[in-house]
Coordinates of C-alpha atoms in Angstrom, one line a residue:
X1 CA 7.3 -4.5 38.7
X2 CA 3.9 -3.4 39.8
X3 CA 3.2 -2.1 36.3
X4 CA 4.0 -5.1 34.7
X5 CA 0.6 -6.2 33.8
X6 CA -0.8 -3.3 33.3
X7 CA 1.5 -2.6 30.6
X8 CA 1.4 -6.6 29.3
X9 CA -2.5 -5.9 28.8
X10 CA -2.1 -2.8 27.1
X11 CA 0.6 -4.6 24.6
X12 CA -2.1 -7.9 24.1
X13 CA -5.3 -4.7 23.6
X14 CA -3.2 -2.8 20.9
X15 CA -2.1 -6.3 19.3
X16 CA -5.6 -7.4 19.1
X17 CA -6.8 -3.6 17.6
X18 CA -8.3 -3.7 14.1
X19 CA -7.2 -2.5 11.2
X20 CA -9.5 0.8 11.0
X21 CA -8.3 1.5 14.8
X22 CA -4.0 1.2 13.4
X23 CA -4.7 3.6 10.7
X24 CA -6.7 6.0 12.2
X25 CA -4.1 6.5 15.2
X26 CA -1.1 6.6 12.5
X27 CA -3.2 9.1 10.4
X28 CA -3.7 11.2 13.2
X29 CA 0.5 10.7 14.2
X30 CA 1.3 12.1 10.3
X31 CA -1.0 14.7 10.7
X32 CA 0.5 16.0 13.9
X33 CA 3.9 15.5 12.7
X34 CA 5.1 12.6 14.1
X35 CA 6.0 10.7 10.9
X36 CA 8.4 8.2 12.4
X37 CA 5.1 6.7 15.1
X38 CA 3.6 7.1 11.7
X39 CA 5.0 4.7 9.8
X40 CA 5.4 2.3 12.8
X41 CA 1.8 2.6 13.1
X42 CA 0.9 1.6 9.1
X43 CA 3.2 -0.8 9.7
X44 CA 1.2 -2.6 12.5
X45 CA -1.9 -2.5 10.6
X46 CA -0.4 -3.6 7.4
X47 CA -0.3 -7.1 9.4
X48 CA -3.5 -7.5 9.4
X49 CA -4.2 -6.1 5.3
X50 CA -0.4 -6.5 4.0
X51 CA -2.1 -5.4 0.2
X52 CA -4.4 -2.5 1.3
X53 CA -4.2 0.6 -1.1
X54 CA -5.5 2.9 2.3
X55 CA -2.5 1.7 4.1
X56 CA 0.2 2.0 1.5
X57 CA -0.7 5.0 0.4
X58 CA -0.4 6.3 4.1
X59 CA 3.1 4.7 4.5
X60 CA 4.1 6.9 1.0
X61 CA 3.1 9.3 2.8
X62 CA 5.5 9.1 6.0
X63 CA 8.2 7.8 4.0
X64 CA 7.8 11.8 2.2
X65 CA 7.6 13.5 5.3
X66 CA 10.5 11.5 6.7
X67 CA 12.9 13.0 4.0
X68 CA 12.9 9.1 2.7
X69 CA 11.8 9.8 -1.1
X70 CA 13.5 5.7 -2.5
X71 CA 11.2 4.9 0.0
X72 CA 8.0 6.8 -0.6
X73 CA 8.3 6.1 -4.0
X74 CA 8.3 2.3 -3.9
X75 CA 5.4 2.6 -1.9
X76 CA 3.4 4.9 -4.4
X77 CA 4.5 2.4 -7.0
X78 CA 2.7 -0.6 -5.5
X79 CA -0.5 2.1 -5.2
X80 CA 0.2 2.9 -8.9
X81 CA 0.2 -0.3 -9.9
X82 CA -3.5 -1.3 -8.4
X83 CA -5.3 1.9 -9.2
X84 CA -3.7 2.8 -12.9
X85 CA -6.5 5.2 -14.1
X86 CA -6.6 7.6 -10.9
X87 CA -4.6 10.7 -10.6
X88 CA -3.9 10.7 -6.9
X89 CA -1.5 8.3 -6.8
X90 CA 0.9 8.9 -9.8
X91 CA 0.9 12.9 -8.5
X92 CA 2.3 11.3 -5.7
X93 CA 4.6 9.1 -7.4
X94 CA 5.8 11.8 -9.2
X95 CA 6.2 14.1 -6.5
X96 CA 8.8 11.6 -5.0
X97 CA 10.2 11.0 -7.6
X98 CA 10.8 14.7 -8.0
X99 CA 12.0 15.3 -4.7
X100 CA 14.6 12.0 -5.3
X101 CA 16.1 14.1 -7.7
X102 CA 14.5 11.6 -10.8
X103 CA 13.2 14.2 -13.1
X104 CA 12.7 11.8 -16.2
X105 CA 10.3 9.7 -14.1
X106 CA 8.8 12.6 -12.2
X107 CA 7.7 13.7 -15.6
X108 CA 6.4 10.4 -17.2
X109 CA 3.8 10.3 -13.8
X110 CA 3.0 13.7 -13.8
X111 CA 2.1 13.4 -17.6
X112 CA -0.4 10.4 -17.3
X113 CA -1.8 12.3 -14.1
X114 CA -2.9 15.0 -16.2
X115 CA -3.8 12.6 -19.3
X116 CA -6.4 11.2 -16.3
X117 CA -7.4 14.8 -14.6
X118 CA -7.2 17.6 -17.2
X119 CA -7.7 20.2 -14.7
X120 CA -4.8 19.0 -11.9
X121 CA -3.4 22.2 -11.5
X122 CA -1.0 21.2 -9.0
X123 CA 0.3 18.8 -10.8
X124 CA 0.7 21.2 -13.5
X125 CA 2.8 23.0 -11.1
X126 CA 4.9 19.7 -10.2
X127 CA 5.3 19.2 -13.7
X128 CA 6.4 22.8 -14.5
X129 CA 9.0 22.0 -11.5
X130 CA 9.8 18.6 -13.1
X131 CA 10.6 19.7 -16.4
X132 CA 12.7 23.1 -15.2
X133 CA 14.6 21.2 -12.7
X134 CA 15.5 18.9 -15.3
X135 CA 16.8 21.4 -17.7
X136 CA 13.8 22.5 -19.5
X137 CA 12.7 26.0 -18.7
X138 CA 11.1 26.0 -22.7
X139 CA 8.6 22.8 -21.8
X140 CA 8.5 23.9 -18.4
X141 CA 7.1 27.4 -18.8
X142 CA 3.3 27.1 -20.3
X143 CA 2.5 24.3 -17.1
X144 CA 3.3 26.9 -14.5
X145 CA 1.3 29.5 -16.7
X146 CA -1.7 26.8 -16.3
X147 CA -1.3 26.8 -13.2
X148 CA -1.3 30.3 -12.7
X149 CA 2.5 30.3 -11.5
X150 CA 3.4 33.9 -12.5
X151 CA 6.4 34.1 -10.7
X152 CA 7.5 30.8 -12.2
X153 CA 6.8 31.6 -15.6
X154 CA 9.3 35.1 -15.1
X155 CA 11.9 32.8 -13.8
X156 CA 11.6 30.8 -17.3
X157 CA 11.4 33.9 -19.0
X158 CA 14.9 34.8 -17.3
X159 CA 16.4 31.6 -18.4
X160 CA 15.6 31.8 -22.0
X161 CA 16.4 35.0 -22.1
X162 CA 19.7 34.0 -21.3
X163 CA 20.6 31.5 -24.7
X164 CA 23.7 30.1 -22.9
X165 CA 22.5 29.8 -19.5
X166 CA 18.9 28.2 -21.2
X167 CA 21.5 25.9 -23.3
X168 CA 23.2 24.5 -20.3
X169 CA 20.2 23.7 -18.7
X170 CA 18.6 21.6 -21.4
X171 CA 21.6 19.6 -21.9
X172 CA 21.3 19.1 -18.2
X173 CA 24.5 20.8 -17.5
X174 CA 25.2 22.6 -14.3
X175 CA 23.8 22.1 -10.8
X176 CA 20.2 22.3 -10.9
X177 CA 18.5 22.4 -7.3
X178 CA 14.9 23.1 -5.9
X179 CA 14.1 26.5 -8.1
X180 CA 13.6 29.2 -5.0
X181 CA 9.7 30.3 -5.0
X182 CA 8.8 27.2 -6.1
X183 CA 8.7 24.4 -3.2
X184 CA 7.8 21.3 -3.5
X185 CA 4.5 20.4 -1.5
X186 CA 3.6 17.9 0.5
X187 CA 1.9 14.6 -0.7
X188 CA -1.6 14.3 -1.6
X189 CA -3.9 11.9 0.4
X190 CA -5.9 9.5 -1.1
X191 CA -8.8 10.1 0.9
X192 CA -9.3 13.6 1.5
X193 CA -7.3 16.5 0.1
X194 CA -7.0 19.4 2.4
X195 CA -5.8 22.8 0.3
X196 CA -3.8 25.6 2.1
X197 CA -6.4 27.3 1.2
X198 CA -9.3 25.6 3.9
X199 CA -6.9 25.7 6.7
X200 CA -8.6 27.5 9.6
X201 CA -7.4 30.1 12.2
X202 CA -6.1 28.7 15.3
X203 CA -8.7 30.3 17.5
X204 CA -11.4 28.2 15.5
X205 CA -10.0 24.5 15.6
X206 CA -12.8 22.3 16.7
X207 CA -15.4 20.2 15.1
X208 CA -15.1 22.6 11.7
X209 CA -11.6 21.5 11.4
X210 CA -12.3 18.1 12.0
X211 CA -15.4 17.7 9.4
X212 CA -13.1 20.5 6.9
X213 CA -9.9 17.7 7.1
X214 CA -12.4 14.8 6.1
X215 CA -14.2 16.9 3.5
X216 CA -14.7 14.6 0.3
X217 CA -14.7 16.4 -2.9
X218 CA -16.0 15.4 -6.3
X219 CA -13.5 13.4 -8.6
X220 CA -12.9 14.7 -12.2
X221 CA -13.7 11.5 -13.7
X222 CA -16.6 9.8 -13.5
X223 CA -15.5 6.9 -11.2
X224 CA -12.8 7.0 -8.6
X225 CA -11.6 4.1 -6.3
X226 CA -8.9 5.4 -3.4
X227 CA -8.3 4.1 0.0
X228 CA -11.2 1.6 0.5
X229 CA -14.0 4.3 -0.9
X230 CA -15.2 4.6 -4.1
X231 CA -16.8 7.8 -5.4
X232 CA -19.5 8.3 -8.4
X233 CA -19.7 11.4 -10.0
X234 CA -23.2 11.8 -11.5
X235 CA -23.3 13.9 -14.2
X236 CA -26.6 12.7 -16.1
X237 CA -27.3 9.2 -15.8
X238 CA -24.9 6.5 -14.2
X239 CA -25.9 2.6 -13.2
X240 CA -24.9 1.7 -9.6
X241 CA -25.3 -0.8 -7.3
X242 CA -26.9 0.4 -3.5
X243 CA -24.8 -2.2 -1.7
X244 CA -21.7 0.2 0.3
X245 CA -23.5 3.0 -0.8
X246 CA -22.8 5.6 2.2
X247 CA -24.7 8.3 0.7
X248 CA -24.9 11.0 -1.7
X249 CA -24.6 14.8 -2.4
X250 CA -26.5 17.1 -4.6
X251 CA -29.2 16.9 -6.5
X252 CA -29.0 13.5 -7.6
X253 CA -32.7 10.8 -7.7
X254 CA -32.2 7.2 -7.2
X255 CA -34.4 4.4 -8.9
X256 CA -34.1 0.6 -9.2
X257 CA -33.3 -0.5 -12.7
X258 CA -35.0 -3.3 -14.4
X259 CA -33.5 -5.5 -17.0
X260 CA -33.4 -5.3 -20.6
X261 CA -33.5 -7.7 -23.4
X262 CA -33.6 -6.6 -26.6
X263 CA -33.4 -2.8 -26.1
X264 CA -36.8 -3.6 -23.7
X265 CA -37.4 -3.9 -20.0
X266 CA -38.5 -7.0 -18.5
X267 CA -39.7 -5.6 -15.6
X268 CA -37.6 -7.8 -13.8
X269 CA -35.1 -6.4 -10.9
X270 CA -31.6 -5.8 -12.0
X271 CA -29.8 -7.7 -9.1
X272 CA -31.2 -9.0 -5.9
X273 CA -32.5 -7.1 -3.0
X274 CA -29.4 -5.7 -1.1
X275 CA -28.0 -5.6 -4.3
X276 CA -30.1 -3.8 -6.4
X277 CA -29.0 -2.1 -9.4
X278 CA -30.0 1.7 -9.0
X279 CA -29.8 4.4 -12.2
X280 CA -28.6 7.8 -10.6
X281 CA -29.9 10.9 -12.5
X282 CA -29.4 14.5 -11.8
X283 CA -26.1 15.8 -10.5
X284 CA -23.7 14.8 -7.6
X285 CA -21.6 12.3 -6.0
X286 CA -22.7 8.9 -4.7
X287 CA -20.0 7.7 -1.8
X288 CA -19.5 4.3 -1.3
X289 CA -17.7 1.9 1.2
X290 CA -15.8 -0.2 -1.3
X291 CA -15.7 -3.0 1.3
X292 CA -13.8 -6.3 0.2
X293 CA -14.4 -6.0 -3.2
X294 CA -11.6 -5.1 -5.6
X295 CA -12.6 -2.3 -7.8
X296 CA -11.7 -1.5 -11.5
X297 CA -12.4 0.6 -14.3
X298 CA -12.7 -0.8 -17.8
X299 CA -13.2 1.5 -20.8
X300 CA -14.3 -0.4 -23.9
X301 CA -13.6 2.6 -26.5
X302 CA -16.2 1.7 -28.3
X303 CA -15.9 -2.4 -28.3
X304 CA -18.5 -4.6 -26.9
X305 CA -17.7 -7.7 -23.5
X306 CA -20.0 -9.7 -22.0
X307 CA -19.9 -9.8 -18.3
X308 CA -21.2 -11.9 -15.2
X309 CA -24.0 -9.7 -13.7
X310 CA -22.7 -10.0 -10.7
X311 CA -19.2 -8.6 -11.5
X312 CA -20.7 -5.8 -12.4
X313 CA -20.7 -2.9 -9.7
X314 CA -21.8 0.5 -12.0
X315 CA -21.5 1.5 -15.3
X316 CA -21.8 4.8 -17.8
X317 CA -25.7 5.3 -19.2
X318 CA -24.1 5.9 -22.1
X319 CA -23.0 2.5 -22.7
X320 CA -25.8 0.2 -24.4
X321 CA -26.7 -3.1 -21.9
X322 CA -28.7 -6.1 -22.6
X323 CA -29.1 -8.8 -20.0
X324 CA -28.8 -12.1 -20.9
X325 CA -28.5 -15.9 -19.8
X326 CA -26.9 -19.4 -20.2
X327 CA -29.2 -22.2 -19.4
X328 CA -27.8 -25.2 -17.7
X329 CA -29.9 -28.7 -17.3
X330 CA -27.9 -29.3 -14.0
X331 CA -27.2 -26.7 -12.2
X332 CA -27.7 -23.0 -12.0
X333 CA -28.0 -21.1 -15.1
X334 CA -25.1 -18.0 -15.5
X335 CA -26.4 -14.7 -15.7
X336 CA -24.8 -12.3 -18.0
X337 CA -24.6 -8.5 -18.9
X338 CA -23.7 -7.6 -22.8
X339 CA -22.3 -4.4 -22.6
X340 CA -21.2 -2.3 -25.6
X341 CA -20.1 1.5 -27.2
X342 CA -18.0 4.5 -25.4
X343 CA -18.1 4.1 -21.6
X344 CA -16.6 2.9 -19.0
X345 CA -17.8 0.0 -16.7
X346 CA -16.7 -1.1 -12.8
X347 CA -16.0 -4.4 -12.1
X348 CA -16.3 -5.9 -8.6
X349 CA -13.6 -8.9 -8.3
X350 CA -12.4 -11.0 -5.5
X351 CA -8.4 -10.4 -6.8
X352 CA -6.6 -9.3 -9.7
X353 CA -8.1 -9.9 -13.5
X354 CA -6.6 -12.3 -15.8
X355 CA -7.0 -12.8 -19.5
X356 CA -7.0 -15.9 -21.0
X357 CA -6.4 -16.5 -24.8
X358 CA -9.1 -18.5 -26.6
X359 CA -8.6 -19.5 -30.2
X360 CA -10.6 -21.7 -32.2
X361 CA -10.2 -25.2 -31.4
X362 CA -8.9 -24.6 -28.8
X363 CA -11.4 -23.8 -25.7
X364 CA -10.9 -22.4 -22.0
X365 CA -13.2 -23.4 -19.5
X366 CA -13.3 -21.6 -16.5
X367 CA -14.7 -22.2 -12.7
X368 CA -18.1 -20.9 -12.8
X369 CA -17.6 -18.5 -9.7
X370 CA -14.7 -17.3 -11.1
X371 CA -15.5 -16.2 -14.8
X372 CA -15.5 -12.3 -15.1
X373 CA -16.6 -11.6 -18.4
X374 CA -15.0 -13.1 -21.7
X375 CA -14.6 -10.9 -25.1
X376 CA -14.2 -11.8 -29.0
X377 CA -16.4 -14.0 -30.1
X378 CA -16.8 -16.5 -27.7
X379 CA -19.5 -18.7 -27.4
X380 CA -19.9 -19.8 -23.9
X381 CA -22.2 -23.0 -22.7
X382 CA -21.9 -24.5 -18.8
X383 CA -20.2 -28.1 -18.6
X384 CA -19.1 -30.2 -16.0
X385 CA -15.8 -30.0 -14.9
X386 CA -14.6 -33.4 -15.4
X387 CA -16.3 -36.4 -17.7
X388 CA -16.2 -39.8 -16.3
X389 CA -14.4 -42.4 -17.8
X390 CA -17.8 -44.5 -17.7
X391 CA -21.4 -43.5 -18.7
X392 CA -22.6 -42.5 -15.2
X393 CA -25.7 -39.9 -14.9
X394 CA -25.4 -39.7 -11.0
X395 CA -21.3 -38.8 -11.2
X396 CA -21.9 -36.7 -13.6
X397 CA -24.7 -34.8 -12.2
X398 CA -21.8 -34.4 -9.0
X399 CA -19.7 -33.0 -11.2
X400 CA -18.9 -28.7 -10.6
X401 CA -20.1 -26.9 -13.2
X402 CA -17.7 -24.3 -15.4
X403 CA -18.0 -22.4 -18.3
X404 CA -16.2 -23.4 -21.5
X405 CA -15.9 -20.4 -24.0
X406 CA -14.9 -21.5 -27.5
X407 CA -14.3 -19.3 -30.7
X408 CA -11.8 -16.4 -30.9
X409 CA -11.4 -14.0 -28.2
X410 CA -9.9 -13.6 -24.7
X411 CA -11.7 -15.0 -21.0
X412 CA -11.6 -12.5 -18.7
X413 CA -11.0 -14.2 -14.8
X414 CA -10.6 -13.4 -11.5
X415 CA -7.7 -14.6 -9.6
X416 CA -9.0 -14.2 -6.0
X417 CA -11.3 -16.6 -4.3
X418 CA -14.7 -18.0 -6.4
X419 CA -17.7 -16.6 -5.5

């Protein structure tokens, strides 16, 4: 009884922990093998972000070490489903889906993974795995000799050598199991992977260890959003914003920007101070904190969108930008980016994008803090929200503004709260 409230004040401290507290101690719980505290431990801080990527991803990952693959895989789904153009996630996906025993949808995931990061080799090695454990030694065999699986590609060799054995197979007759040589790793993290390769020797864990497990390593594509960071690659030129910027690696020079009209500077600021827009040059990796925003890749292939500055986070040199602006006689004006050609551009939103169809005669008008961007051809002008009845100057001068976009195209919004 004596301990009573001690231990009643230790429940109300760990209910009133943040969220970075909850998933550091169930991060360090997976990696020490306790997967069960684990996943009680996401759990707790998914109470106070129930959608964060960080956390989900995390859960996946206890869920796979728990032997729980319906599980993990429901979980890497929902990651899936937020961050479709990265890599990470549908490797992971498809590595519980593998280890479920799905092989169909082990390879669909696997396949995209490697459509987004050419050089994956381990999933080239999942994939391999996939498509042999499914009954495919022919499909299977030139992935594991990408990834420099030797011993895998003799164990095709051996079942095609074998026309009846090889036939079985890829009819998917038979008992196929885990191939032996070949097991299945573990999941990979969405922060940091850590290779068998960089594990130290025992007699040198310490603070190496600790900064080698946190090591962040340069994405293959140019932008990469995972659990709450965002990474740049530089490679060349890249446009960036310096708000959440943590800091950056290699050789890589940092300028402010300055807006263009009409393939000319201004020599006006792109973006307020604090949130300046800054052109990278050289070679590296810029490391943000992606904060609250919700982050998203857009490649326009070619085709050309008009955007609200502020939605805006970074975008490829490579695509052609021209700032712009929509005048209003009763409000503030709406700032806009035109940007066009073969790149691909980051938007910062509150929520998730919606598009909404806009034909002619037919307008959308959208709540000014809310408009993303709008493509077609649109022609966008700022009007009050509501027209009264009566003619009445003052009411309508009351009114919220919101843009009304009308031609043929598509209004680009976003669902989470205004700005």
């Amino acid at each position: 009884m004596t301990h009573a409230p001690a231990v009643l004040k230790e429940a109300e401290a760990r209910a009133e922990e943040p969220f970075d507290v909850r998933m550091r101690r169930a991060s360090d719980l997976l990696a020490a093998g306790d997967a069960g505290a684990a996943r009680e431990e996401v759990s707790r801080a998914q109470e106070l972000r129930p959608g964060d990527l960080t956390a989900l991803a995390l859960l996946g990952q206890a869920f796979y070490k728990l032997g729980r693959f319906d599980e993990a895989s429901e979980a890497y789904a929902k990651v899936v489903d937020e961050s479709p153009v990265e890599a990470t996630p549908r490797v992971n996906l498809g590595l519980a889906n593998l280890k479920a025993g799905r092989h169909a949808q082990a390879v669909r995931q696997l396949e995209i993974a490697l459509d987004l990061a050419p050089d994956h080799r381990k999933a080239m090695g999942y994939l391999g795995l996939a498509l042999l454990e499914g009954g495919d030694p022919a499909r299977a065999r030139p992935w594991f000799e990408r990834a420099g699986k030797g011993g895998m590609v003799a164990r095709c060799d051996e079942l095609l050598a074998r026309p009846a054995a090889a036939l079985a197979a890829a009819r998917g007759e038979g008992e196929w199991t885990a191939v032996e040589g070949a097991p299945v790793s573990e999941p990979e993290s969405l922060e940091v992977v850590l290779e068998p390769d960089d594990a130290l020797p025992a007699e040198e864990a310490g603070l190496a260890t600790f900064a080698l497990a946190r090591r962040v390593r340069p994405p293959v594509q140019r932008f990469s959003v995972e659990g709450g960071r965002l990474l740049v690659r530089v490679e060349g030129d890249v446009l960036a914003r310096e708000d959440g910027l943590l800091g950056t690696t290699g050789a890589v020079r940092l300028q402010p920007e300055m807006k263009r009209f009409r393939a000319r500077s201004t020599g006006k600021p792109f973006g307020d101070e604090g949130r300046r827009m800054l052109r990278a040059a050289g070679s590296g990796l810029l490391v943000y904190s992606a904060g609250a925003f919700r982050l998203g890749v857009v490649e326009l292939g070619g085709e050309g969108g008009y955007f609200v500055e502020e939605a805006v986070f970074a975008f490829d040199d490579a695509l052609a930008y021209e700032n712009g602006r929509v005048a209003s006689a009763s409000g503030p004006g709406l700032d806009l980016l035109h940007l066009r050609g073969h790149g691909q551009a980051l938007l910062a939103t509150a929520g998730t994008v919606l598009a909404l169809a806009v034909a002619p005669g037919a307008p959308a008008r959208v709540a000014l803090g809310s408009l993303v961007g709008f493509t077609g051809a649109l022609t966008p002008r700022l009007a009050p929200l509501a027209v009264p009845l009566a003619a009445d100057a003052a009411r309508s001068a009351l009114e919220p503004l919101v843009v009304e976009l009308d031609g043929d195209g598509f209004a680009l919004v976003d669902a989470g709260p205004a700005r």
